[in-house]
Every structure is written in structure tokens, then in C-alpha cells.
mmCIF file of C-alpha atoms and ligand atoms in Angstrom:
data_model
loop_
_atom_site.group_PDB
_atom_site.id
_atom_site.type_symbol
_atom_site.label_atom_id
_atom_site.label_comp_id
_atom_site.label_asym_id
_atom_site.label_seq_id
_atom_site.Cartn_x
_atom_site.Cartn_y
_atom_site.Cartn_z
ATOM 1 C CA MET A 1 -152.041 -27.667 -54.527
ATOM 2 C CA ALA A 2 -150.419 -29.610 -52.389
ATOM 3 C CA LYS A 3 -147.495 -28.414 -50.384
ATOM 4 C CA ILE A 4 -143.800 -30.334 -50.608
ATOM 5 C CA TYR A 5 -141.091 -29.904 -49.741
ATOM 6 C CA ALA A 6 -137.432 -30.763 -50.203
ATOM 7 C CA THR A 7 -135.079 -31.794 -47.605
ATOM 8 C CA CYS A 8 -132.463 -30.008 -49.910
ATOM 9 C CA ARG A 9 -131.334 -28.362 -53.070
ATOM 10 C CA VAL A 10 -132.867 -29.755 -55.872
ATOM 11 C CA PHE A 11 -132.420 -29.068 -59.746
ATOM 12 C CA ALA A 12 -134.326 -26.426 -60.649
ATOM 13 C CA ASP A 13 -136.095 -27.703 -63.774
ATOM 14 C CA GLU A 14 -137.243 -31.071 -61.330
ATOM 15 C CA ILE A 15 -138.530 -28.014 -58.757
ATOM 16 C CA ALA A 16 -140.351 -26.608 -62.133
ATOM 17 C CA ARG A 17 -142.426 -29.706 -63.073
ATOM 18 C CA LEU A 18 -143.160 -30.153 -59.238
ATOM 19 C CA ARG A 19 -144.455 -26.191 -58.831
ATOM 20 C CA GLY A 20 -145.498 -26.823 -63.428
ATOM 21 C CA ALA A 21 -148.242 -28.707 -61.420
ATOM 22 C CA GLY A 22 -149.447 -26.591 -58.883
ATOM 23 C CA HIS A 23 -147.663 -27.662 -56.159
ATOM 24 C CA ASP A 24 -146.209 -25.680 -53.605
ATOM 25 C CA VAL A 25 -142.542 -26.563 -53.279
ATOM 26 C CA GLN A 26 -140.747 -25.848 -50.596
ATOM 27 C CA MET A 27 -136.016 -26.255 -50.749
ATOM 28 C CA ARG A 28 -134.110 -25.978 -48.157
ATOM 29 C CA GLY A 29 -131.029 -24.193 -49.279
ATOM 30 C CA GLN A 30 -128.488 -24.988 -46.319
ATOM 31 C CA GLU A 31 -125.644 -27.620 -46.808
ATOM 32 C CA GLY A 32 -125.402 -30.291 -44.243
ATOM 33 C CA PRO A 33 -127.784 -32.369 -42.319
ATOM 34 C CA ILE A 34 -130.945 -30.595 -41.164
ATOM 35 C CA SER A 35 -131.670 -30.679 -37.683
ATOM 36 C CA ARG A 36 -134.649 -33.075 -36.314
ATOM 37 C CA ASP A 37 -136.219 -29.272 -35.660
ATOM 38 C CA GLU A 38 -135.853 -28.022 -39.101
ATOM 39 C CA LEU A 39 -137.155 -31.121 -39.983
ATOM 40 C CA ILE A 40 -140.644 -31.998 -38.089
ATOM 41 C CA ARG A 41 -141.562 -27.669 -38.546
ATOM 42 C CA SER A 42 -140.598 -27.853 -42.269
ATOM 43 C CA ILE A 43 -143.224 -31.531 -43.100
ATOM 44 C CA SER A 44 -145.820 -30.244 -40.093
ATOM 45 C CA ASP A 45 -147.830 -29.341 -43.298
ATOM 46 C CA ALA A 46 -146.348 -31.207 -46.468
ATOM 47 C CA ASP A 47 -148.444 -33.283 -48.525
ATOM 48 C CA ALA A 48 -145.177 -34.633 -49.307
ATOM 49 C CA MET A 49 -141.500 -34.468 -48.599
ATOM 50 C CA ILE A 50 -138.201 -35.394 -51.031
ATOM 51 C CA CYS A 51 -135.337 -36.211 -48.763
ATOM 52 C CA LEU A 52 -131.981 -38.059 -48.250
ATOM 53 C CA LEU A 53 -129.917 -40.492 -46.602
ATOM 54 C CA SER A 54 -128.762 -38.144 -44.090
ATOM 55 C CA ASP A 55 -132.902 -36.864 -42.994
ATOM 56 C CA LYS A 56 -133.334 -39.369 -40.419
ATOM 57 C CA ILE A 57 -136.732 -40.397 -40.318
ATOM 58 C CA ASP A 58 -138.375 -42.378 -37.968
ATOM 59 C CA ALA A 59 -141.940 -43.156 -36.778
ATOM 60 C CA LYS A 60 -141.640 -39.802 -34.741
ATOM 61 C CA VAL A 61 -140.920 -37.793 -37.536
ATOM 62 C CA ILE A 62 -143.427 -39.299 -39.101
ATOM 63 C CA ALA A 63 -146.042 -38.757 -36.430
ATOM 64 C CA THR A 64 -145.418 -35.208 -36.783
ATOM 65 C CA GLY A 65 -146.182 -35.016 -40.852
ATOM 66 C CA PRO A 66 -150.549 -35.907 -40.485
ATOM 67 C CA ARG A 67 -150.527 -34.935 -44.563
ATOM 68 C CA LEU A 68 -148.233 -36.457 -45.893
ATOM 69 C CA ARG A 69 -148.384 -39.278 -48.884
ATOM 70 C CA ILE A 70 -145.363 -39.816 -49.813
ATOM 71 C CA ILE A 71 -141.819 -39.922 -48.756
ATOM 72 C CA ALA A 72 -139.033 -39.896 -51.936
ATOM 73 C CA ASN A 73 -136.491 -40.224 -50.847
ATOM 74 C CA LEU A 74 -132.993 -39.587 -53.334
ATOM 75 C CA GLY A 75 -130.867 -42.995 -53.298
ATOM 76 C CA VAL A 76 -131.185 -46.634 -53.405
ATOM 77 C CA GLY A 77 -131.009 -46.954 -49.364
ATOM 78 C CA TYR A 78 -133.370 -46.358 -47.288
ATOM 79 C CA ASP A 79 -132.055 -47.244 -43.882
ATOM 80 C CA ASN A 80 -132.828 -43.920 -43.111
ATOM 81 C CA ILE A 81 -136.398 -44.293 -42.740
ATOM 82 C CA ASP A 82 -138.683 -46.444 -40.708
ATOM 83 C CA VAL A 83 -140.175 -48.049 -43.753
ATOM 84 C CA PRO A 84 -143.033 -50.380 -41.159
ATOM 85 C CA ALA A 85 -143.927 -46.876 -39.087
ATOM 86 C CA ALA A 86 -144.674 -44.504 -42.126
ATOM 87 C CA HIS A 87 -146.154 -47.475 -43.966
ATOM 88 C CA ALA A 88 -148.827 -48.146 -40.625
ATOM 89 C CA ALA A 89 -149.669 -44.209 -41.333
ATOM 90 C CA GLY A 90 -151.066 -44.905 -44.850
ATOM 91 C CA ILE A 91 -147.635 -43.270 -45.977
ATOM 92 C CA ILE A 92 -145.924 -44.627 -49.107
ATOM 93 C CA VAL A 93 -141.512 -44.672 -49.114
ATOM 94 C CA THR A 94 -140.067 -44.791 -52.830
ATOM 95 C CA ASN A 95 -136.298 -44.760 -53.683
ATOM 96 C CA THR A 96 -134.690 -44.481 -56.764
ATOM 97 C CA PRO A 97 -132.667 -47.846 -57.546
ATOM 98 C CA GLY A 98 -130.783 -48.410 -60.885
ATOM 99 C CA ALA A 99 -130.607 -45.016 -61.626
ATOM 100 C CA LEU A 100 -127.304 -45.768 -59.982
ATOM 101 C CA THR A 101 -125.597 -48.969 -60.301
ATOM 102 C CA GLU A 102 -123.204 -47.969 -62.846
ATOM 103 C CA THR A 103 -122.389 -44.517 -61.283
ATOM 104 C CA THR A 104 -120.642 -46.529 -58.014
ATOM 105 C CA ALA A 105 -119.578 -49.440 -59.880
ATOM 106 C CA ASP A 106 -117.430 -46.673 -61.884
ATOM 107 C CA LEU A 107 -116.456 -45.121 -58.113
ATOM 108 C CA THR A 108 -116.139 -48.234 -56.250
ATOM 109 C CA PHE A 109 -113.251 -49.471 -58.576
ATOM 110 C CA ALA A 110 -111.859 -45.438 -58.491
ATOM 111 C CA LEU A 111 -110.923 -46.652 -55.185
ATOM 112 C CA LEU A 112 -110.050 -49.821 -55.457
ATOM 113 C CA LEU A 113 -107.164 -48.452 -58.343
ATOM 114 C CA ALA A 114 -106.228 -44.822 -55.943
ATOM 115 C CA ALA A 115 -105.702 -47.287 -53.069
ATOM 116 C CA ALA A 116 -103.864 -50.127 -54.785
ATOM 117 C CA ARG A 117 -101.830 -47.966 -57.229
ATOM 118 C CA ARG A 118 -101.252 -45.195 -54.841
ATOM 119 C CA ILE A 119 -102.664 -41.924 -57.299
ATOM 120 C CA LEU A 120 -103.328 -39.937 -54.507
ATOM 121 C CA GLU A 121 -100.401 -40.118 -52.814
ATOM 122 C CA ALA A 122 -98.055 -39.981 -55.712
ATOM 123 C CA ASP A 123 -100.533 -36.835 -56.608
ATOM 124 C CA GLU A 124 -99.213 -34.950 -53.757
ATOM 125 C CA TYR A 125 -95.741 -36.127 -54.073
ATOM 126 C CA VAL A 126 -95.508 -34.230 -57.860
ATOM 127 C CA ARG A 127 -96.834 -31.503 -56.517
ATOM 128 C CA SER A 128 -94.970 -30.982 -53.549
ATOM 129 C CA GLY A 129 -92.042 -31.031 -56.538
ATOM 130 C CA LYS A 130 -90.345 -34.042 -54.665
ATOM 131 C CA PHE A 131 -90.791 -35.928 -58.000
ATOM 132 C CA LEU A 132 -87.210 -36.376 -59.187
ATOM 133 C CA GLY A 133 -86.795 -38.626 -62.053
ATOM 134 C CA TRP A 134 -88.007 -42.557 -62.504
ATOM 135 C CA GLU A 135 -86.660 -45.007 -60.090
ATOM 136 C CA LEU A 136 -86.814 -48.571 -60.517
ATOM 137 C CA LEU A 137 -87.602 -48.617 -56.006
ATOM 138 C CA GLN A 138 -89.812 -45.730 -56.636
ATOM 139 C CA LYS A 139 -91.344 -44.348 -53.792
ATOM 140 C CA HIS A 140 -94.834 -45.110 -53.976
ATOM 141 C CA LEU A 141 -95.024 -48.862 -55.186
ATOM 142 C CA GLY A 142 -98.459 -50.325 -55.554
ATOM 143 C CA LEU A 143 -100.098 -52.977 -55.556
ATOM 144 C CA ASP A 144 -101.186 -55.558 -59.033
ATOM 145 C CA VAL A 145 -105.077 -55.001 -59.658
ATOM 146 C CA PHE A 146 -105.068 -57.161 -63.795
ATOM 147 C CA GLY A 147 -105.335 -60.826 -62.885
ATOM 148 C CA LYS A 148 -106.177 -60.774 -59.019
ATOM 149 C CA THR A 149 -109.140 -61.912 -57.128
ATOM 150 C CA LEU A 150 -112.137 -59.518 -56.081
ATOM 151 C CA GLY A 151 -114.800 -60.363 -54.011
ATOM 152 C CA ILE A 152 -117.669 -58.952 -53.597
ATOM 153 C CA VAL A 153 -119.922 -59.004 -50.330
ATOM 154 C CA GLY A 154 -123.271 -58.384 -51.306
ATOM 155 C CA MET A 155 -123.844 -58.946 -55.732
ATOM 156 C CA GLY A 156 -127.279 -57.419 -55.873
ATOM 157 C CA ARG A 157 -126.799 -54.811 -58.866
ATOM 158 C CA ILE A 158 -124.437 -52.471 -57.297
ATOM 159 C CA GLY A 159 -121.753 -55.816 -56.995
ATOM 160 C CA THR A 160 -122.599 -57.072 -60.019
ATOM 161 C CA ALA A 161 -121.644 -54.026 -62.198
ATOM 162 C CA VAL A 162 -118.331 -54.342 -59.673
ATOM 163 C CA ALA A 163 -118.229 -57.742 -59.911
ATOM 164 C CA ARG A 164 -118.375 -57.766 -64.463
ATOM 165 C CA ARG A 165 -115.656 -54.067 -64.408
ATOM 166 C CA GLY A 166 -113.536 -56.998 -62.965
ATOM 167 C CA HIS A 167 -114.006 -59.557 -65.057
ATOM 168 C CA PHE A 168 -114.220 -57.639 -67.893
ATOM 169 C CA GLY A 169 -111.604 -55.329 -67.704
ATOM 170 C CA PHE A 170 -109.465 -56.454 -65.330
ATOM 171 C CA GLY A 171 -109.385 -60.011 -66.335
ATOM 172 C CA MET A 172 -109.994 -60.772 -62.011
ATOM 173 C CA LYS A 173 -111.263 -64.055 -60.918
ATOM 174 C CA GLY A 174 -114.435 -62.899 -59.194
ATOM 175 C CA LEU A 175 -115.743 -63.997 -55.847
ATOM 176 C CA TYR A 176 -118.976 -63.331 -53.710
ATOM 177 C CA HIS A 177 -120.825 -63.531 -50.690
ATOM 178 C CA ASN A 178 -124.596 -62.590 -50.817
ATOM 179 C CA ARG A 179 -128.101 -63.896 -49.090
ATOM 180 C CA HIS A 180 -129.129 -65.667 -52.141
ATOM 181 C CA ARG A 181 -126.927 -66.725 -54.724
ATOM 182 C CA ASN A 182 -126.926 -65.212 -57.588
ATOM 183 C CA ILE A 183 -127.026 -67.662 -61.017
ATOM 184 C CA ASP A 184 -126.782 -64.803 -63.521
ATOM 185 C CA ALA A 185 -123.481 -63.557 -62.287
ATOM 186 C CA GLU A 186 -121.820 -67.200 -61.568
ATOM 187 C CA ARG A 187 -122.719 -68.378 -65.367
ATOM 188 C CA GLU A 188 -121.899 -64.564 -67.030
ATOM 189 C CA LEU A 189 -119.011 -63.581 -65.281
ATOM 190 C CA GLY A 190 -117.428 -66.999 -63.634
ATOM 191 C CA ALA A 191 -117.837 -65.473 -60.080
ATOM 192 C CA ARG A 192 -118.208 -68.330 -56.811
ATOM 193 C CA TYR A 193 -120.136 -68.331 -54.480
ATOM 194 C CA VAL A 194 -118.505 -68.395 -51.250
ATOM 195 C CA THR A 195 -118.781 -68.326 -47.435
ATOM 196 C CA PHE A 196 -117.910 -65.066 -45.902
ATOM 197 C CA GLU A 197 -115.159 -66.823 -43.973
ATOM 198 C CA GLU A 198 -113.566 -67.864 -47.856
ATOM 199 C CA LEU A 199 -114.519 -64.638 -49.779
ATOM 200 C CA LEU A 200 -112.379 -62.787 -47.029
ATOM 201 C CA GLU A 201 -109.419 -65.363 -46.457
ATOM 202 C CA GLU A 202 -108.598 -65.951 -50.511
ATOM 203 C CA SER A 203 -109.745 -61.684 -51.483
ATOM 204 C CA ASP A 204 -107.207 -59.522 -52.934
ATOM 205 C CA PHE A 205 -110.104 -56.520 -53.237
ATOM 206 C CA VAL A 206 -112.621 -57.365 -50.959
ATOM 207 C CA CYS A 207 -116.108 -54.483 -51.642
ATOM 208 C CA VAL A 208 -118.998 -53.599 -49.539
ATOM 209 C CA HIS A 209 -122.298 -53.631 -51.392
ATOM 210 C CA THR A 210 -124.507 -55.062 -49.207
ATOM 211 C CA PRO A 211 -127.373 -52.881 -47.403
ATOM 212 C CA LEU A 212 -127.458 -52.125 -43.869
ATOM 213 C CA THR A 213 -129.154 -54.128 -41.344
ATOM 214 C CA GLU A 214 -128.800 -55.732 -37.833
ATOM 215 C CA GLU A 215 -127.352 -58.323 -39.985
ATOM 216 C CA THR A 216 -124.808 -56.194 -41.153
ATOM 217 C CA HIS A 217 -124.204 -54.213 -38.878
ATOM 218 C CA HIS A 218 -119.831 -54.456 -38.086
ATOM 219 C CA LEU A 219 -119.359 -57.130 -40.109
ATOM 220 C CA PHE A 220 -116.377 -55.631 -40.669
ATOM 221 C CA ASN A 221 -114.794 -55.879 -37.591
ATOM 222 C CA LYS A 222 -111.150 -57.669 -36.041
ATOM 223 C CA ASP A 223 -111.943 -60.952 -36.385
ATOM 224 C CA SER A 224 -113.030 -60.420 -40.307
ATOM 225 C CA PHE A 225 -109.238 -57.509 -40.520
ATOM 226 C CA ARG A 226 -107.646 -60.485 -39.328
ATOM 227 C CA LYS A 227 -108.981 -63.408 -41.961
ATOM 228 C CA MET A 228 -108.366 -61.007 -44.520
ATOM 229 C CA LYS A 229 -104.788 -61.451 -46.048
ATOM 230 C CA LYS A 230 -102.376 -58.683 -45.411
ATOM 231 C CA SER A 231 -101.939 -57.680 -48.576
ATOM 232 C CA ALA A 232 -105.435 -56.985 -48.851
ATOM 233 C CA ILE A 233 -107.690 -53.614 -49.334
ATOM 234 C CA LEU A 234 -110.795 -52.784 -47.942
ATOM 235 C CA VAL A 235 -113.770 -50.938 -50.453
ATOM 236 C CA ASN A 236 -116.966 -49.212 -48.888
ATOM 237 C CA VAL A 237 -119.187 -47.511 -51.063
ATOM 238 C CA ALA A 238 -122.051 -48.591 -49.052
ATOM 239 C CA ARG A 239 -123.175 -47.818 -45.709
ATOM 240 C CA GLY A 240 -120.217 -46.875 -42.705
ATOM 241 C CA PRO A 241 -121.822 -48.883 -40.293
ATOM 242 C CA VAL A 242 -120.876 -52.246 -41.828
ATOM 243 C CA VAL A 243 -117.900 -51.411 -40.791
ATOM 244 C CA ASP A 244 -116.272 -51.324 -37.270
ATOM 245 C CA GLU A 245 -114.167 -48.165 -38.017
ATOM 246 C CA VAL A 246 -112.560 -48.618 -34.931
ATOM 247 C CA ALA A 247 -111.201 -52.257 -35.940
ATOM 248 C CA LEU A 248 -111.362 -50.765 -39.374
ATOM 249 C CA VAL A 249 -107.903 -48.042 -38.361
ATOM 250 C CA TRP A 250 -106.369 -50.830 -35.928
ATOM 251 C CA ALA A 251 -105.984 -53.307 -38.724
ATOM 252 C CA LEU A 252 -103.977 -50.765 -41.329
ATOM 253 C CA GLU A 253 -101.941 -49.363 -38.539
ATOM 254 C CA THR A 254 -101.039 -52.592 -37.357
ATOM 255 C CA GLY A 255 -101.289 -54.186 -40.793
ATOM 256 C CA GLU A 256 -103.777 -56.613 -40.562
ATOM 257 C CA ILE A 257 -104.434 -55.593 -44.055
ATOM 258 C CA ALA A 258 -102.821 -52.992 -46.772
ATOM 259 C CA GLY A 259 -104.874 -50.590 -47.980
ATOM 260 C CA ALA A 260 -108.544 -49.176 -47.461
ATOM 261 C CA GLY A 261 -110.835 -47.613 -49.714
ATOM 262 C CA ILE A 262 -113.198 -45.468 -47.960
ATOM 263 C CA ASP A 263 -117.168 -43.467 -49.504
ATOM 264 C CA VAL A 264 -119.022 -44.115 -46.709
ATOM 265 C CA TYR A 265 -119.257 -43.517 -42.586
ATOM 266 C CA GLU A 266 -119.558 -44.597 -39.569
ATOM 267 C CA ARG A 267 -121.311 -41.581 -37.701
ATOM 268 C CA GLU A 268 -121.287 -39.348 -41.549
ATOM 269 C CA PRO A 269 -120.131 -36.766 -41.808
ATOM 270 C CA GLN A 270 -117.985 -37.771 -39.042
ATOM 271 C CA VAL A 271 -114.939 -39.201 -40.559
ATOM 272 C CA HIS A 272 -112.621 -41.411 -37.637
ATOM 273 C CA PRO A 273 -109.626 -39.360 -36.706
ATOM 274 C CA GLY A 274 -107.846 -41.964 -37.184
ATOM 275 C CA LEU A 275 -108.748 -42.164 -40.897
ATOM 276 C CA LEU A 276 -108.155 -39.716 -41.387
ATOM 277 C CA LYS A 277 -103.862 -39.634 -40.201
ATOM 278 C CA LEU A 278 -103.427 -42.941 -42.982
ATOM 279 C CA LYS A 279 -102.318 -41.987 -45.848
ATOM 280 C CA GLU A 280 -100.417 -44.684 -47.317
ATOM 281 C CA ARG A 281 -102.887 -46.713 -49.425
ATOM 282 C CA VAL A 282 -106.078 -44.588 -47.886
ATOM 283 C CA VAL A 283 -107.713 -43.227 -49.785
ATOM 284 C CA LEU A 284 -111.201 -41.116 -48.478
ATOM 285 C CA ALA A 285 -114.273 -39.747 -50.944
ATOM 286 C CA PRO A 286 -117.276 -37.745 -49.184
ATOM 287 C CA HIS A 287 -120.234 -40.260 -50.230
ATOM 288 C CA ILE A 288 -119.766 -39.747 -53.741
ATOM 289 C CA GLY A 289 -120.687 -43.100 -54.844
ATOM 290 C CA SER A 290 -123.716 -41.978 -57.212
ATOM 291 C CA ALA A 291 -122.146 -38.287 -56.832
ATOM 292 C CA SER A 292 -121.865 -37.468 -61.581
ATOM 293 C CA VAL A 293 -124.302 -34.917 -62.723
ATOM 294 C CA GLU A 294 -126.464 -37.710 -65.333
ATOM 295 C CA THR A 295 -127.119 -39.809 -62.062
ATOM 296 C CA ARG A 296 -128.410 -37.453 -59.283
ATOM 297 C CA ARG A 297 -129.994 -35.980 -62.457
ATOM 298 C CA LYS A 298 -132.023 -39.332 -62.994
ATOM 299 C CA MET A 299 -132.224 -39.871 -58.894
ATOM 300 C CA ALA A 300 -134.246 -35.789 -59.082
ATOM 301 C CA LYS A 301 -136.237 -37.161 -61.601
ATOM 302 C CA ILE A 302 -137.229 -41.063 -60.200
ATOM 303 C CA ALA A 303 -137.642 -38.373 -56.785
ATOM 304 C CA VAL A 304 -139.757 -35.652 -58.554
ATOM 305 C CA ASP A 305 -142.157 -38.685 -60.688
ATOM 306 C CA ASN A 306 -142.996 -40.733 -57.886
ATOM 307 C CA VAL A 307 -144.100 -37.254 -56.294
ATOM 308 C CA LEU A 308 -146.031 -36.427 -58.938
ATOM 309 C CA SER A 309 -147.939 -39.975 -59.527
ATOM 310 C CA VAL A 310 -148.349 -40.347 -56.008
ATOM 311 C CA LEU A 311 -150.136 -36.920 -55.691
ATOM 312 C CA SER A 312 -152.194 -37.190 -58.422
ATOM 313 C CA GLY A 313 -153.908 -39.801 -56.691
ATOM 314 C CA GLY A 314 -152.212 -42.895 -59.452
ATOM 315 C CA GLU A 315 -149.291 -45.241 -57.868
ATOM 316 C CA PRO A 316 -146.171 -44.883 -57.334
ATOM 317 C CA LEU A 317 -143.396 -46.207 -59.831
ATOM 318 C CA ASN A 318 -140.532 -46.941 -57.243
ATOM 319 C CA PRO A 319 -142.743 -48.101 -53.820
ATOM 320 C CA VAL A 320 -141.059 -49.845 -51.373
ATOM 321 C CA THR A 321 -142.067 -52.147 -49.660
HETATM 322 C C1 LIG B 1 -127.294 -44.775 -51.808
HETATM 323 O O1 LIG B 1 -128.447 -44.735 -53.198
HETATM 324 O O2 LIG B 1 -128.077 -45.339 -51.203
HETATM 325 C C2 LIG B 1 -127.089 -43.214 -51.282
HETATM 326 O O3 LIG B 1 -125.889 -44.245 -50.906
HETATM 327 C C3 LIG B 1 -127.582 -42.356 -51.028
HETATM 328 O O4 LIG B 1 -127.462 -42.697 -50.281
#
């Protein structure tokens, strides 16, 4: 019987599958990030771990789990795990690619539309009884989305799904910047490959879908915001540290850009107090890119499938290489 530790609550039917295979499953029941001490204590005799983005699994943590055979991350990104250290210790790391592509693209558009059309401010206005009737110069004049230029930074699976929504749903002109050209997206969506600077200068909406790496850390800083249109809106559903949050607050406060839709934060779950104060064309979400019932179920299933496969001596289905 193997011991499996999950750092967060997991759907009961998935836990039942693990137990049904004869494994002992311990699951952390509390909300909020696990402390380093608790994490180290909990994996000391575990054969498998199911974890999430807020669990910082560095080389020292890995060394405290001598029996670990698999770390199954609930997410497509795995920048929370020191993958080379895990591999060096003979531990397999898996993720959940594909499962959350469309759901995250939906959220990207939800934030884009909400910021552009000032939906949250309008909602608050109605609820507080201030709505006195239609006016030409209504208080919540927003920005058009249809027909505008959509700039995608990181044209992988999610970036392409966002570009598809922009192209087919909103008649948008698509620009993208990526490490490599995405010829399929160019053919299917007419998206144009441009330099990062060109993308900043020409886009009305800039959507961030790049992974967090040394190169993308603070890719959006004061210089980048200065290059964007003053009417532009930034949407980040990728990783908080890709955007320098101090610079973002500065850009919004000084009118360097017009608005933002933000789902991820530099020091998650902390949010820069300056961002919390800004309400005009600024929409904040608590890292819910993949948060639909269907998708979270799919992600849990993938993680459990990987654990079951590895613990029974099989290959991982979604190895991070
Ligand atoms: C992902 O899948 O990368 C999400 O951001 C959760 O970690």
C-alpha cells in the first residue's frame, strides 16, 4: 500500500479511486497555502504527492521526501517545482496540459470584456441605486472590443484559444509574439507575428499567456507600459511575476494604459494595495483561470490517473520533461 499526500481538497470520487486501488490517502483539509513545515512533515513518508501552484517544491523540500515517486501538479504550469531537482532524485513530475485551455481562454475574454465595458463598476452602480436612466453621456462609457487589435504574448495552447475567440467571435485583428512562430495560428487565424515592441505599440488589448521563466520575469515593466497605447487594456491570466505590479499600478494611475484584467499576482495571494484601490476599468480575479466545475474535475482526474499509473509501475501519462 502506497501513501499519497494531497496538499489540497480533491473531489471525493477521485480520492475514492485512489483508495479503491488500495492506497492510503491523506488530504489537507484547510484552505490557504500550506506552510513549509507542514509540507515537509506530510511528505516525509509519502510515495506520491498531489499538489498545486502555491506549494513551493524546491530541492530542499524534495530531499525530505525520500520515498516520493511522483509529484502530480494540479495545473499546466509547474514553475512551483524544481523539476531538475525532482528528476535528479528519480521523481516523476506530471502536470495537466490541455485540460484547462478553453476554460482559461474564456476567463481571459471575460476579464477583457469586463474591463473594456466596465461591467463591475456598472454592476456596483445599479446595486447602489444610482441608476437614474439611459443617457447619451452615461457614466460607464467603455471601449469597443469588436474589430480591435488583440495582441497575444505567448502563442501556445491558451494564447491560440484566445486568438481564436478574438478572430471568430469579435472580428479582431490578431498580433502575437512568441519564442517561435506559430504557423498554424497564422494560417487559421491570420495572426501576425511581430516583435514584442510592435505588439505593445499596436495592440488595443494585450493578453499575457507566457510561462514564467527568467526571461519573462517582469517582461511588463514601466518601459513596456510606456510603449503601449494609452487606451490599451492588459489582461494577465498567466503568472503574476511576468508583470511588475508596481509598474502596473503606476501605469494605471498615470494613464499610461487604460485598464487591466488581472487573475494572477506577483506575490499571490497578496495583491498590491495600489491595485485594490483602482476600480475604473480594472477587474481583479482570484486566480480562477481554470475554475469551472468541468475543468477542475478533469484536472483532478488527470493528476489521479498519473499517480495510479506510476504507483502501479506504469509510465506517467503527462510527464514534465
Ligand atoms: C495552471 O494550470 O498553471 C494554473 O495557473 C494553476 O496553477
